mmCIF file of C-alpha atoms in Angstrom:
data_model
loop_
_atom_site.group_PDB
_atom_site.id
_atom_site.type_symbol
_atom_site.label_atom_id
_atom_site.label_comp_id
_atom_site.label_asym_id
_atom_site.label_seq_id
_atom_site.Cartn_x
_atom_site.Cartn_y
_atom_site.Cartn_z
ATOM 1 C CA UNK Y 1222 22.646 1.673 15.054
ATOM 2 C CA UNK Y 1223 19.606 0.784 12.695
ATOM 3 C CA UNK Y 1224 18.319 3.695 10.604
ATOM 4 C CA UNK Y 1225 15.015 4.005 8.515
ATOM 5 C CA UNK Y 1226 14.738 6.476 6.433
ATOM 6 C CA UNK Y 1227 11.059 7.155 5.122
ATOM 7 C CA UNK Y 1228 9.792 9.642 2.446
ATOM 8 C CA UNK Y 1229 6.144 10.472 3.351
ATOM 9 C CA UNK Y 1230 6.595 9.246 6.740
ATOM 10 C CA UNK Y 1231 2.992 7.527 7.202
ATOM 11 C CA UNK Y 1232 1.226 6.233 10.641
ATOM 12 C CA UNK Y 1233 1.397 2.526 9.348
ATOM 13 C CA UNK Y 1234 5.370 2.724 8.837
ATOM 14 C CA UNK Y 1235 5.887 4.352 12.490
ATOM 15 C CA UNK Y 1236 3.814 1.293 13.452
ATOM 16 C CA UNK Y 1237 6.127 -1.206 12.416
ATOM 17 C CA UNK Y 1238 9.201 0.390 13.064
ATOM 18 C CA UNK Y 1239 8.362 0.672 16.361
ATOM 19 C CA UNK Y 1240 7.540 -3.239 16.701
ATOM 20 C CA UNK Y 1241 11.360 -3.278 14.956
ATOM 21 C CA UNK Y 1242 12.179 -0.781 17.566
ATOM 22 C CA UNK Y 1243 10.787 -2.925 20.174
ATOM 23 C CA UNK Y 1244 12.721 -5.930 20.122
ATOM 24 C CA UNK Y 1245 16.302 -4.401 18.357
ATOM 25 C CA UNK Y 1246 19.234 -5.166 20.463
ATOM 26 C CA UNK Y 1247 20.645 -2.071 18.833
ATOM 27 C CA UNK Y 1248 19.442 1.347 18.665
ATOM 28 C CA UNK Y 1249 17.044 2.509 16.038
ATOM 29 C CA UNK Y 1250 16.990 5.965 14.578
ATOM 30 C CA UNK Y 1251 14.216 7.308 12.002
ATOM 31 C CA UNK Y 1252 15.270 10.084 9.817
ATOM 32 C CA UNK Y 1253 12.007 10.917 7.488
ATOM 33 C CA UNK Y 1254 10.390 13.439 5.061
ATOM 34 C CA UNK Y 1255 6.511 14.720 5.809
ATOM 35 C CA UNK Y 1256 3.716 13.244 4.148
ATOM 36 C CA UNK Y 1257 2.464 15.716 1.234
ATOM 37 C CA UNK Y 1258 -0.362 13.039 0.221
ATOM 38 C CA UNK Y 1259 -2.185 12.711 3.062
ATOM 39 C CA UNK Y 1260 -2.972 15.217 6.538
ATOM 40 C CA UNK Y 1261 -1.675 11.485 8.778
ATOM 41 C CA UNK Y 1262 -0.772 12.357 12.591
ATOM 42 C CA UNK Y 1263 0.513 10.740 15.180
ATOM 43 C CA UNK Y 1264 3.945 9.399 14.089
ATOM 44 C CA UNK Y 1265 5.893 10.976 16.870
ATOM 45 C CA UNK Y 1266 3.585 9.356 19.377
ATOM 46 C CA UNK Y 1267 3.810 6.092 17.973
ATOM 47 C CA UNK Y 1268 7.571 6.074 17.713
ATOM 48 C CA UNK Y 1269 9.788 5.982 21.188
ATOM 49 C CA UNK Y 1270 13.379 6.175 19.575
ATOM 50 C CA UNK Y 1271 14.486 9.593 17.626
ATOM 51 C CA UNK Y 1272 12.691 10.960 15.036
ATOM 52 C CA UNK Y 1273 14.690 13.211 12.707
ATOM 53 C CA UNK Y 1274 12.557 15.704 10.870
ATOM 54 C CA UNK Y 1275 14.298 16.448 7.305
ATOM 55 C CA UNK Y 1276 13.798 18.219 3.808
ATOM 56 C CA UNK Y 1277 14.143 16.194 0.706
ATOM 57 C CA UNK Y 1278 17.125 18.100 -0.235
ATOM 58 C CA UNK Y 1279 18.810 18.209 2.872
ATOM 59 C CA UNK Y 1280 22.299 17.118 2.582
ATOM 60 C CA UNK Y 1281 23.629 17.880 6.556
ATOM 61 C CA UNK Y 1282 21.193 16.190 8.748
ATOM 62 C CA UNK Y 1283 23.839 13.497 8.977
ATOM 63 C CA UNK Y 1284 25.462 15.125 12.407
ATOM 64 C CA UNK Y 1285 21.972 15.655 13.939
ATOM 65 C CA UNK Y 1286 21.630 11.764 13.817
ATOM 66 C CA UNK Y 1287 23.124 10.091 17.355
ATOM 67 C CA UNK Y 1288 25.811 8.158 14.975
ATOM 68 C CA UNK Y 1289 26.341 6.472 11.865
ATOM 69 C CA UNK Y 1290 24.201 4.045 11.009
ATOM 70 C CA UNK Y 1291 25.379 0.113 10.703
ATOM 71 C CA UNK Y 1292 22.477 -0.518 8.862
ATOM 72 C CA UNK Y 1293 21.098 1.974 6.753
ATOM 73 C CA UNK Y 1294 17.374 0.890 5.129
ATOM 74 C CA UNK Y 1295 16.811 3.629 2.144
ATOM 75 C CA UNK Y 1296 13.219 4.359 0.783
ATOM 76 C CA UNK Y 1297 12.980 6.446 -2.744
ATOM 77 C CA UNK Y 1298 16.750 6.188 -3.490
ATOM 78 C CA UNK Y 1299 17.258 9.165 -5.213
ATOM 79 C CA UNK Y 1300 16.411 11.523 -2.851
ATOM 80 C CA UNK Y 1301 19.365 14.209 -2.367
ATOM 81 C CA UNK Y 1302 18.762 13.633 1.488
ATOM 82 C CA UNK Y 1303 19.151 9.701 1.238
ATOM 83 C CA UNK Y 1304 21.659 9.480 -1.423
ATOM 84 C CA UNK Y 1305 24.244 11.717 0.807
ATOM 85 C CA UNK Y 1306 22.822 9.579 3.830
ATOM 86 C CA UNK Y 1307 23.713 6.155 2.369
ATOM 87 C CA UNK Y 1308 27.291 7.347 1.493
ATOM 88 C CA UNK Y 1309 28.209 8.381 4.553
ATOM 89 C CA UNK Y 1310 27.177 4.935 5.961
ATOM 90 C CA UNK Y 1311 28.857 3.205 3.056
ATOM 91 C CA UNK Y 1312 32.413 4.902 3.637
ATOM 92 C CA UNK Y 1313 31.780 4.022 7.362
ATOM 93 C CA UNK Y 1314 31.774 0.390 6.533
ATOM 94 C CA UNK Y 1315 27.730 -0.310 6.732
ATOM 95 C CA UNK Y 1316 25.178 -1.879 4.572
ATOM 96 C CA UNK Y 1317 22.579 -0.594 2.942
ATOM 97 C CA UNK Y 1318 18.902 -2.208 1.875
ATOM 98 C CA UNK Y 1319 16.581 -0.866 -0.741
ATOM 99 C CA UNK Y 1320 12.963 -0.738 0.434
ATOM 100 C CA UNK Y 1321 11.405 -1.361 -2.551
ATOM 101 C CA UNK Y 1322 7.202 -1.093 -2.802
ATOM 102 C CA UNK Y 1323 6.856 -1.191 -6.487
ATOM 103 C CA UNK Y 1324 5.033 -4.296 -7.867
ATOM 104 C CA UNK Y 1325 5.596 -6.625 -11.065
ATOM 105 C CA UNK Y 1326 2.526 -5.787 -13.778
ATOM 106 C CA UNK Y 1327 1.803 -6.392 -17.049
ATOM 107 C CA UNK Y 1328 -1.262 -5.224 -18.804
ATOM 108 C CA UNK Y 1329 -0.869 -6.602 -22.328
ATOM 109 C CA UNK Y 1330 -1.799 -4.074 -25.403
ATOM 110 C CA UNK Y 1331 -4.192 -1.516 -25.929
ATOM 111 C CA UNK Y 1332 -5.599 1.144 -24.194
ATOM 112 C CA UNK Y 1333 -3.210 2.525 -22.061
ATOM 113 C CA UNK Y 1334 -1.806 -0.697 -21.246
ATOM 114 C CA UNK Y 1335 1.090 -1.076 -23.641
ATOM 115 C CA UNK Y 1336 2.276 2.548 -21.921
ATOM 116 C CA UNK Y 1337 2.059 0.488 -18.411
ATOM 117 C CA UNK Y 1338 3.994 -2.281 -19.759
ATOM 118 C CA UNK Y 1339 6.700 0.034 -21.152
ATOM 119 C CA UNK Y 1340 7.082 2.059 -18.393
ATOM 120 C CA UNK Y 1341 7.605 -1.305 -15.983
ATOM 121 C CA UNK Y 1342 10.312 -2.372 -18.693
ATOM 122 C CA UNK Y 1343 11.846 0.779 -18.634
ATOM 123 C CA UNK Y 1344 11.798 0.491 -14.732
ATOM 124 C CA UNK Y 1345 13.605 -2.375 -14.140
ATOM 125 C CA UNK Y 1346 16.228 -1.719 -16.896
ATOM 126 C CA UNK Y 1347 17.246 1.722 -15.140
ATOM 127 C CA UNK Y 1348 16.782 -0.549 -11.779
ATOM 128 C CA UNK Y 1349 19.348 -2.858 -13.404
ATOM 129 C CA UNK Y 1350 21.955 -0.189 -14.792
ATOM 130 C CA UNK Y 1351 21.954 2.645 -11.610
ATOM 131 C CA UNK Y 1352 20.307 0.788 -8.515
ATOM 132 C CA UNK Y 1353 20.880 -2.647 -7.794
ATOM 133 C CA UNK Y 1354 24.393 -2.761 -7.325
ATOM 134 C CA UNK Y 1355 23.563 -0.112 -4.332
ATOM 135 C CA UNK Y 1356 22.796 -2.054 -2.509
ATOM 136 C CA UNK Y 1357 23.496 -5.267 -0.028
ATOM 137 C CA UNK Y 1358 19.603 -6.592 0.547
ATOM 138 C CA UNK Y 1359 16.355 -5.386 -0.928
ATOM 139 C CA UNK Y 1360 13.130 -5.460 1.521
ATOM 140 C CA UNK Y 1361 10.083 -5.540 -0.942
ATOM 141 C CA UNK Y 1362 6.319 -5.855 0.261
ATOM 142 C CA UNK Y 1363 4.839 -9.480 -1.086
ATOM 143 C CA UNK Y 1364 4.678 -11.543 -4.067
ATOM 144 C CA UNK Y 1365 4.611 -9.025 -6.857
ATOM 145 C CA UNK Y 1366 7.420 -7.225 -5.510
ATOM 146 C CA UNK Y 1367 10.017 -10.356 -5.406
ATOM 147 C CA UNK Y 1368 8.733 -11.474 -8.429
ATOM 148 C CA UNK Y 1369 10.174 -7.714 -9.866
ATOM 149 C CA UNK Y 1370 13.555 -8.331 -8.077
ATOM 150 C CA UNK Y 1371 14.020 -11.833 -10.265
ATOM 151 C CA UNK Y 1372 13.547 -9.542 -13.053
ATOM 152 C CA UNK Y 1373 15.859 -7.150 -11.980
ATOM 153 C CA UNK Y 1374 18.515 -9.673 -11.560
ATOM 154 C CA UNK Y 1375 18.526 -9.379 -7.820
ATOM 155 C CA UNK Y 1376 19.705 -12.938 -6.331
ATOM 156 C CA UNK Y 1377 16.945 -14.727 -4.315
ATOM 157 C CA UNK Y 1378 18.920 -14.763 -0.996
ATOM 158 C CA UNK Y 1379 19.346 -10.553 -0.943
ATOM 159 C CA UNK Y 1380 15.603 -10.557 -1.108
ATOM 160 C CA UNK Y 1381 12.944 -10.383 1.767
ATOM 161 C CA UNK Y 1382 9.714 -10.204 2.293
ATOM 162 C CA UNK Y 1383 7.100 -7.884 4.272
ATOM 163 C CA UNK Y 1384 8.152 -4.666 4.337
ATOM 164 C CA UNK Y 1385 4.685 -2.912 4.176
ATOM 165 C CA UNK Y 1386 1.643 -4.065 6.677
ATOM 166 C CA UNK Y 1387 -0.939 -2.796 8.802
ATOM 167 C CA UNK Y 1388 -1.523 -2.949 12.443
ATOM 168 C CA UNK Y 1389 -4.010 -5.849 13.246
ATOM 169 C CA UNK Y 1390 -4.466 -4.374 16.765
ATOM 170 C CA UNK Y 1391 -5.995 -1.381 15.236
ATOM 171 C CA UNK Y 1392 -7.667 -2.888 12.137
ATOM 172 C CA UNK Y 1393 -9.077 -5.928 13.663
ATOM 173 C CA UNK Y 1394 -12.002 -8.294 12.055
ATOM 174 C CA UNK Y 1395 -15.451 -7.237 12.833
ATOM 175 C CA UNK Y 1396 -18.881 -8.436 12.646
ATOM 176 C CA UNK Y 1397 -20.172 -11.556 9.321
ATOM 177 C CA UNK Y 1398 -20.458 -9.915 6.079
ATOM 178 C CA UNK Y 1399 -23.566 -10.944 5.719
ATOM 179 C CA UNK Y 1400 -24.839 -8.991 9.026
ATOM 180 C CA UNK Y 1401 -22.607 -5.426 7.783
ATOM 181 C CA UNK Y 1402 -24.424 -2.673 5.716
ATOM 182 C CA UNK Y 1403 -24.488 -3.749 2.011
ATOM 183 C CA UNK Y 1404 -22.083 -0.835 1.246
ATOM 184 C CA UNK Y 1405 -18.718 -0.444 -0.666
ATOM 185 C CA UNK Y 1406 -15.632 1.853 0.871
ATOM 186 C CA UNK Y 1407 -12.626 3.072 -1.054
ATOM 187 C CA UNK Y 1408 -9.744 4.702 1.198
ATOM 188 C CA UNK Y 1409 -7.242 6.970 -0.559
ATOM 189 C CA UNK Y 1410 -6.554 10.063 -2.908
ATOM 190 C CA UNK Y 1411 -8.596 11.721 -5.463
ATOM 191 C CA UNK Y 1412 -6.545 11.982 -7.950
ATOM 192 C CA UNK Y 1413 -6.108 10.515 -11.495
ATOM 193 C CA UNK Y 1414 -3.762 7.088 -10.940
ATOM 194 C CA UNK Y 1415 -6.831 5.907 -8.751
ATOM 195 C CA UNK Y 1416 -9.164 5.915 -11.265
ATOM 196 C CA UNK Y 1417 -11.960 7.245 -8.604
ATOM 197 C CA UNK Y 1418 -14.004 8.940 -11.477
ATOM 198 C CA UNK Y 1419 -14.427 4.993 -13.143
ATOM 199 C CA UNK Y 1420 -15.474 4.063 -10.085
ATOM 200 C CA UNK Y 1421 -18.520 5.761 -9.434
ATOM 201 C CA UNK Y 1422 -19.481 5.759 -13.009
ATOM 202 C CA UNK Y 1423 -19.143 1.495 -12.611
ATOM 203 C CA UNK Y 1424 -21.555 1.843 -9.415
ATOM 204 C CA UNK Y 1425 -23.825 3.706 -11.005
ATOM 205 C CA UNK Y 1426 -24.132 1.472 -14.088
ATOM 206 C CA UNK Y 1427 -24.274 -1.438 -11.866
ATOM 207 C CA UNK Y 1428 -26.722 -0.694 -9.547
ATOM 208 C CA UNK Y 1429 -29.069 0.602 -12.357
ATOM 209 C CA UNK Y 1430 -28.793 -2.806 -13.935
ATOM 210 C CA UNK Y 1431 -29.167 -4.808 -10.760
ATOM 211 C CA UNK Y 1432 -32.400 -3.332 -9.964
ATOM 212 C CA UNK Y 1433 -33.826 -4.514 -6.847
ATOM 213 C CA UNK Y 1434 -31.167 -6.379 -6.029
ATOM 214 C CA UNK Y 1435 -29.280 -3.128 -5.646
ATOM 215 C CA UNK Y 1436 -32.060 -2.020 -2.752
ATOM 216 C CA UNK Y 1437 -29.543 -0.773 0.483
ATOM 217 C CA UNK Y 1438 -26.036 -0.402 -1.176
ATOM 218 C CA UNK Y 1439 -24.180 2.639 -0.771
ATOM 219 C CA UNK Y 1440 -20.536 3.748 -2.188
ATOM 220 C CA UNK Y 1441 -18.269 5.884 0.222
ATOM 221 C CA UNK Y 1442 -15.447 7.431 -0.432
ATOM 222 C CA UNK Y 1443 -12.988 8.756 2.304
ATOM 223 C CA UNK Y 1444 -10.302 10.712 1.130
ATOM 224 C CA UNK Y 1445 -8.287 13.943 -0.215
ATOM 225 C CA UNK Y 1446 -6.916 15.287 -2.897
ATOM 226 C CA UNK Y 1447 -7.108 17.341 -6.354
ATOM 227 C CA UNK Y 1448 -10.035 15.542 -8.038
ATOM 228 C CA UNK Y 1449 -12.613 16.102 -4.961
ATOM 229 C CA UNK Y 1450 -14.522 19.036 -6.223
ATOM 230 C CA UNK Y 1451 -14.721 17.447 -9.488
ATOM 231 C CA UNK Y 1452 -16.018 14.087 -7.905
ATOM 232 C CA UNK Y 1453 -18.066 15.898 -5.829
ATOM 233 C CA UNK Y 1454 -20.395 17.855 -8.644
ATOM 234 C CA UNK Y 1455 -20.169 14.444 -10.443
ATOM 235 C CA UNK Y 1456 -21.899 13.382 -7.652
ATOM 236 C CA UNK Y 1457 -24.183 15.661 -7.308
ATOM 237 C CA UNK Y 1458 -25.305 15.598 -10.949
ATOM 238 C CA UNK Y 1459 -25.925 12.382 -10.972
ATOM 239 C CA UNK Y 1460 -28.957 12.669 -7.783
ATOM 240 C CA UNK Y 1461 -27.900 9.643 -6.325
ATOM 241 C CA UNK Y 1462 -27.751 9.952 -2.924
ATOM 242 C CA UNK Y 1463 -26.257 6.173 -2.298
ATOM 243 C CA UNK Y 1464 -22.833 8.028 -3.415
ATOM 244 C CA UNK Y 1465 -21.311 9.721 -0.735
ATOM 245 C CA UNK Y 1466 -17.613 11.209 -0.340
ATOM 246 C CA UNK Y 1467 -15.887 12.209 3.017
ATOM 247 C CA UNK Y 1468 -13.069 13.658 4.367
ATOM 248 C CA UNK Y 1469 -9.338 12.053 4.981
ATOM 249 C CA UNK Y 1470 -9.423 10.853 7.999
ATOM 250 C CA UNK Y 1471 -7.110 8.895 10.612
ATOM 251 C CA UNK Y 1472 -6.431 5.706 11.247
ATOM 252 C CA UNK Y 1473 -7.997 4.973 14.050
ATOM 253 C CA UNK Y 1474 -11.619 6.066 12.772
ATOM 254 C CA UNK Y 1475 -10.664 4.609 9.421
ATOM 255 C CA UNK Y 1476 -10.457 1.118 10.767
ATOM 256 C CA UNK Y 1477 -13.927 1.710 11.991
ATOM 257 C CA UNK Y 1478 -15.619 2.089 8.991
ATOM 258 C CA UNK Y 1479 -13.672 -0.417 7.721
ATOM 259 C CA UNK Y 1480 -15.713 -2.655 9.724
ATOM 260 C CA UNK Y 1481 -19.194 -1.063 9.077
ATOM 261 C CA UNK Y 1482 -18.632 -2.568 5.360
ATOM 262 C CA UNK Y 1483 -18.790 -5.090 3.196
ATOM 263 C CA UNK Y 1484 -16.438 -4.557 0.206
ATOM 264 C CA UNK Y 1485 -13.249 -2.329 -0.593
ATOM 265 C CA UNK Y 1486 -12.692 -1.496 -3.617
ATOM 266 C CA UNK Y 1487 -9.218 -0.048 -4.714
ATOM 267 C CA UNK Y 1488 -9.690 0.547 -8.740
ATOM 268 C CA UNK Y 1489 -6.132 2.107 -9.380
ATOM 269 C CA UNK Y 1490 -4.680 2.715 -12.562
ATOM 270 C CA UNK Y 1491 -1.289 2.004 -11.124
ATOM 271 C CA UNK Y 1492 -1.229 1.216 -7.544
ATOM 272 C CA UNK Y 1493 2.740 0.111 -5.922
ATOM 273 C CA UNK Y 1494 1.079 -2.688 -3.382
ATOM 274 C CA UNK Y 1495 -1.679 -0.672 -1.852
ATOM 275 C CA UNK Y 1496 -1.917 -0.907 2.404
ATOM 276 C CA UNK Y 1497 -5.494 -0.068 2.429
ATOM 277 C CA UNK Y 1498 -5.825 -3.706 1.126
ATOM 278 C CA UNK Y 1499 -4.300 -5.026 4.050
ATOM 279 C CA UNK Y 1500 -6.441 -2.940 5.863
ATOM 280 C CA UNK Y 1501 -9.198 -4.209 4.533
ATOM 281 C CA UNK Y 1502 -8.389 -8.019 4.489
ATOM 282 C CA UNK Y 1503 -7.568 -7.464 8.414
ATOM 283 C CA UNK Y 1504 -11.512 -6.310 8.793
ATOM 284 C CA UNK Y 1505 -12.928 -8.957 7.269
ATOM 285 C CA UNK Y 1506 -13.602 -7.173 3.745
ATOM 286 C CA UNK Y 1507 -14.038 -8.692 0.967
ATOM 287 C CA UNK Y 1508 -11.893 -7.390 -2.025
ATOM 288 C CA UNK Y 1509 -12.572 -5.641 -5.115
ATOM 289 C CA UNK Y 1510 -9.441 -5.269 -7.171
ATOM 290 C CA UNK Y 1511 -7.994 -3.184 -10.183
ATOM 291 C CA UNK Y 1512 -5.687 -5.670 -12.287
ATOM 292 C CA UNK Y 1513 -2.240 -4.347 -11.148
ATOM 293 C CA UNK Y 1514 -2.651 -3.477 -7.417
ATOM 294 C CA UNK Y 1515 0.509 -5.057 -6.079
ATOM 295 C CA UNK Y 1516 -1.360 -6.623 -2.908
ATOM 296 C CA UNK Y 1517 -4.237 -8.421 -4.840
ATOM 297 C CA UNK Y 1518 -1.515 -11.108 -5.542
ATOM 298 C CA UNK Y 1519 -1.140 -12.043 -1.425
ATOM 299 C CA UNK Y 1520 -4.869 -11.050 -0.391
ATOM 300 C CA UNK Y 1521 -6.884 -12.075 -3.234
ATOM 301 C CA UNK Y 1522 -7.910 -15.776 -3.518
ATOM 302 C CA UNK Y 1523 -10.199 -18.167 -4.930
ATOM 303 C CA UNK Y 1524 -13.475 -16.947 -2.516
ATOM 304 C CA UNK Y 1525 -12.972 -13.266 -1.120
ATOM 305 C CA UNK Y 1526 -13.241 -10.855 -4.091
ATOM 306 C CA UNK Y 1527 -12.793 -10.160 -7.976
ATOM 307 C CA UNK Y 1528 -10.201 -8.907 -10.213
ATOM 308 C CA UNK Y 1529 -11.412 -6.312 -12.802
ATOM 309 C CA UNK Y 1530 -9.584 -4.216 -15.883
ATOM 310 C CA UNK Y 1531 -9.525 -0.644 -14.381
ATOM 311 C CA UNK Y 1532 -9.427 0.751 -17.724
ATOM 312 C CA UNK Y 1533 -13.391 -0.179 -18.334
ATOM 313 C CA UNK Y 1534 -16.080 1.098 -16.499
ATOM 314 C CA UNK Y 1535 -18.046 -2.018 -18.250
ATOM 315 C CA UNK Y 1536 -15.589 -4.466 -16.199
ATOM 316 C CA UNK Y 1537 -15.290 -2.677 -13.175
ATOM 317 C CA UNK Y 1538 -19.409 -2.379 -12.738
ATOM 318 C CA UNK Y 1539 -19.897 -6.115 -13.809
ATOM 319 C CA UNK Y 1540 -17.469 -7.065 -10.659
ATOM 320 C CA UNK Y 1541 -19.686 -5.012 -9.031
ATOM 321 C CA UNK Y 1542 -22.925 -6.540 -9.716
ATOM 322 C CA UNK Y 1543 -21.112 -9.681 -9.193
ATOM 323 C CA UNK Y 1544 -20.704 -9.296 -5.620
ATOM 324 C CA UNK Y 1545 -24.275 -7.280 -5.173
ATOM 325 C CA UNK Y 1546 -25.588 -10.814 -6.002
ATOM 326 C CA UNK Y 1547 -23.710 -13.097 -3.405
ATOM 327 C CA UNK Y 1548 -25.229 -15.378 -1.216
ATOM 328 C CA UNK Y 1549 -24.921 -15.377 2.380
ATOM 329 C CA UNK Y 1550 -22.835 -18.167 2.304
ATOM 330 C CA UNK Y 1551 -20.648 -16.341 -0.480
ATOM 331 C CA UNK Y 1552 -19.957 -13.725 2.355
ATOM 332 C CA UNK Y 1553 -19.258 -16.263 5.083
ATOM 333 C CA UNK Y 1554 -16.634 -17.678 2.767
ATOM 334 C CA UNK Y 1555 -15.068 -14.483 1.900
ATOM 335 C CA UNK Y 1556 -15.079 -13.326 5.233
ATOM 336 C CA UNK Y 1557 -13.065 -16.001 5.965
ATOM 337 C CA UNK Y 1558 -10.329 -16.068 3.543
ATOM 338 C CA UNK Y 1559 -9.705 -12.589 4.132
ATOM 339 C CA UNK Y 1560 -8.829 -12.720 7.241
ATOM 340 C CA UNK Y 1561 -6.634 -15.979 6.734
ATOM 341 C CA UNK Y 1562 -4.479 -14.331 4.282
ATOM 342 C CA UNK Y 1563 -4.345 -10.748 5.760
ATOM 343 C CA UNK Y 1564 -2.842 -12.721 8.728
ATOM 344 C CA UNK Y 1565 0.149 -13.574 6.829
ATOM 345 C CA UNK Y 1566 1.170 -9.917 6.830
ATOM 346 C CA UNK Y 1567 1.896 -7.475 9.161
ATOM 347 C CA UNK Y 1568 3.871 -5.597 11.705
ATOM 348 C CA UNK Y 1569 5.831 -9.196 13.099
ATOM 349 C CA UNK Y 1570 6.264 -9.886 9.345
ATOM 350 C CA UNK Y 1571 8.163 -6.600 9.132
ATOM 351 C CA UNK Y 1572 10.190 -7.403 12.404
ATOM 352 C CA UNK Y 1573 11.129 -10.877 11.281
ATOM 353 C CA UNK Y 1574 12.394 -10.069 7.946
ATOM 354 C CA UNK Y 1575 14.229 -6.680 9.578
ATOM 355 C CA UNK Y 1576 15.634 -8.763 11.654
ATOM 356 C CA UNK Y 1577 16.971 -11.086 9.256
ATOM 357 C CA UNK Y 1578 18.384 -8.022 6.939
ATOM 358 C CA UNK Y 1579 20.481 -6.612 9.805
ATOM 359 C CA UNK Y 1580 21.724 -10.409 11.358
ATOM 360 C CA UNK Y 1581 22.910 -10.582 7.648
ATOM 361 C CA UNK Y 1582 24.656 -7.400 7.440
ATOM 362 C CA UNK Y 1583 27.198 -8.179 10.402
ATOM 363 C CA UNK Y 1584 28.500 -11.521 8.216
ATOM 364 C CA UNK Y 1585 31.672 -10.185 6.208
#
């Protein structure tokens, strides 16, 4: 048997589990934690092979499971739950892979960004010295992510790619840029690490510099979390009605308004890889990008959006105004390179590389 576990069990992971699911030639098992982060439904509809239901520290879910797992794929290691999980399979005579979503970053010096760089240091060292020898393979998202694994130590051939990746029958490409309301979305939490505050502080500043070229744009937000009344009177002192925030909501209406708009924009502080890029890139978006989201490394190229320091509202507007000023053949071309390189990810990325881990795992 195959086991995943998942902390945070999300919509998008149930979605390419089952496509593993799918085409296993051995049964598949889920054992997963509830999201706290976000209200996501829908998981047990999506999935078709069991669905265990556990609390982080949970130590005897292990006879609840149909058997022991041959392969056991482990998100957040140090979960009680998982830790007691992977020993069980180990002294059964399995294999075990590390799911790994955390990216390679380095901001340099100065504000805030020597901290960054000392906390990644500090990460892979403790990676180094209590995790790596864990495991038998480690499944990290894209470029950033392998590129931490050669720091790490971790041999080339126990790494693989595409572990994280949205559904492209849900979030599909939609109608030219050019053609879409002149409006910027950001999907996720309100909460310090994503920098939302710097955000609409940057649109703000940019469209009052743009002038009339800033006629029709709009920022909206969709999301949850601590910071939302606080955004929210910041909004509402500033009497701009072109800022607007909105609740959480699901998947399937997210990818809607994904389509309805020009630009994402994702201006973490610290962001792991960041799905909502895929998202994004799979509707046609084009991208604007906090220096250190993981994902800007495999969907960001030379036409479809701009890099910016999130640490500078100064930065962060003048991408802004940037991309207020595009032509409409700017748009056609980042329309298109979106969607080229949010094809190379996905749900039969995740199967292929699954697959791969577990044909591994039978050779002695």
């Amino acid at each position: 048997m195959i086991c995943f576990t998942w902390w945070g069990l999300t919509q998008y992971a149930a979605r390419v589990i089952e496509a593993f699911n799918k085409v296993s030639k051995e049964p598949v098992c889920v054992v997963a934690t509830r999201p706290h982060s976000s209200p996501v439904e829908g998981m047990e509809q999506i999935l078709t092979c069991p669905l265990v239901w556990v609390k982080e520290g949970d130590v005897e879910f292990a006879t609840r499971l149909p058997e022991v797992p041959r392969v056991l794929f482990v998100s957040n290691w140090n979960l009680p739950c998982w830790k007691y999980l992977e020993l069980v399979v180990k002294n059964n005579g399995g294999k075990t892979v590390a799911m790994i979503d955390t990216n390679y970053r380095c901001f340099g010096v100065g504000n805030g960004r020597l901290k960054a760089f000392l906390k990644q240091y500090a990460w892979i060292l403790r990676f180094r010295l209590f995790v790596s020898h864990r495991f038998n393979s480690f499944f990290v998202v894209g470029t950033s992510g392998r590129k931490l694994m050669r720091h790490c130590g971790v041999p080339e051939n126990r790494v693989f790619h595409g572990l994280y990746g949205a559904d492209s029958s849900l979030f599909y490409d939609g109608a030219s840029l050019s053609q879409r309301p002149k409006r910027i979305i950001y999907v996720g939490q309100f909460i310090n690490r994503k920098n939302v505050r710097r955000m609409i502080l940057a649109f703000l500043q940019a469209k009052k510099v743009a002038g009339d070229v800033a006629n029709e744009w709009h920022l909206d937000l969709y999301g949850a979390g601590a910071f939302a009344d606080e955004l929210s009177r910041m909004i509402s002192q500033a009497g701009d009605c072109s800022v607007a925030m909105h609740p959480f909501c699901q998947p399937e209406r997210l990818a809607v308004e994904y389509r309805r708009s020009r630009v994402f924009c994702l201006p973490s502080l610290e962001e792991h890889w960041g799905v909502v890029v895929h998202e994004a890139a799979l509707s046609g978006c084009a991208l604007l990008l906090a220096k250190g989201v993981g994902a800007g490394e495999d969907f960001l190229g030379k036409d479809n959006g701009i890099l910016f320091d999130p640490f500078s509202v100064d930065a962060m507007s003048q991408a802004m105004l940037q991309i207020m000023r595009w032509s409409d053949e700017q748009w056609c071309h980042a329309h298109e390179e979106s969607v080229r390189l949010a094809s190379s990810f996905g749900l039969e990325r995740f199967v292929r590389s699954a697959i791969k881990i577990c044909a591994d795992a039978t050779v002695p």
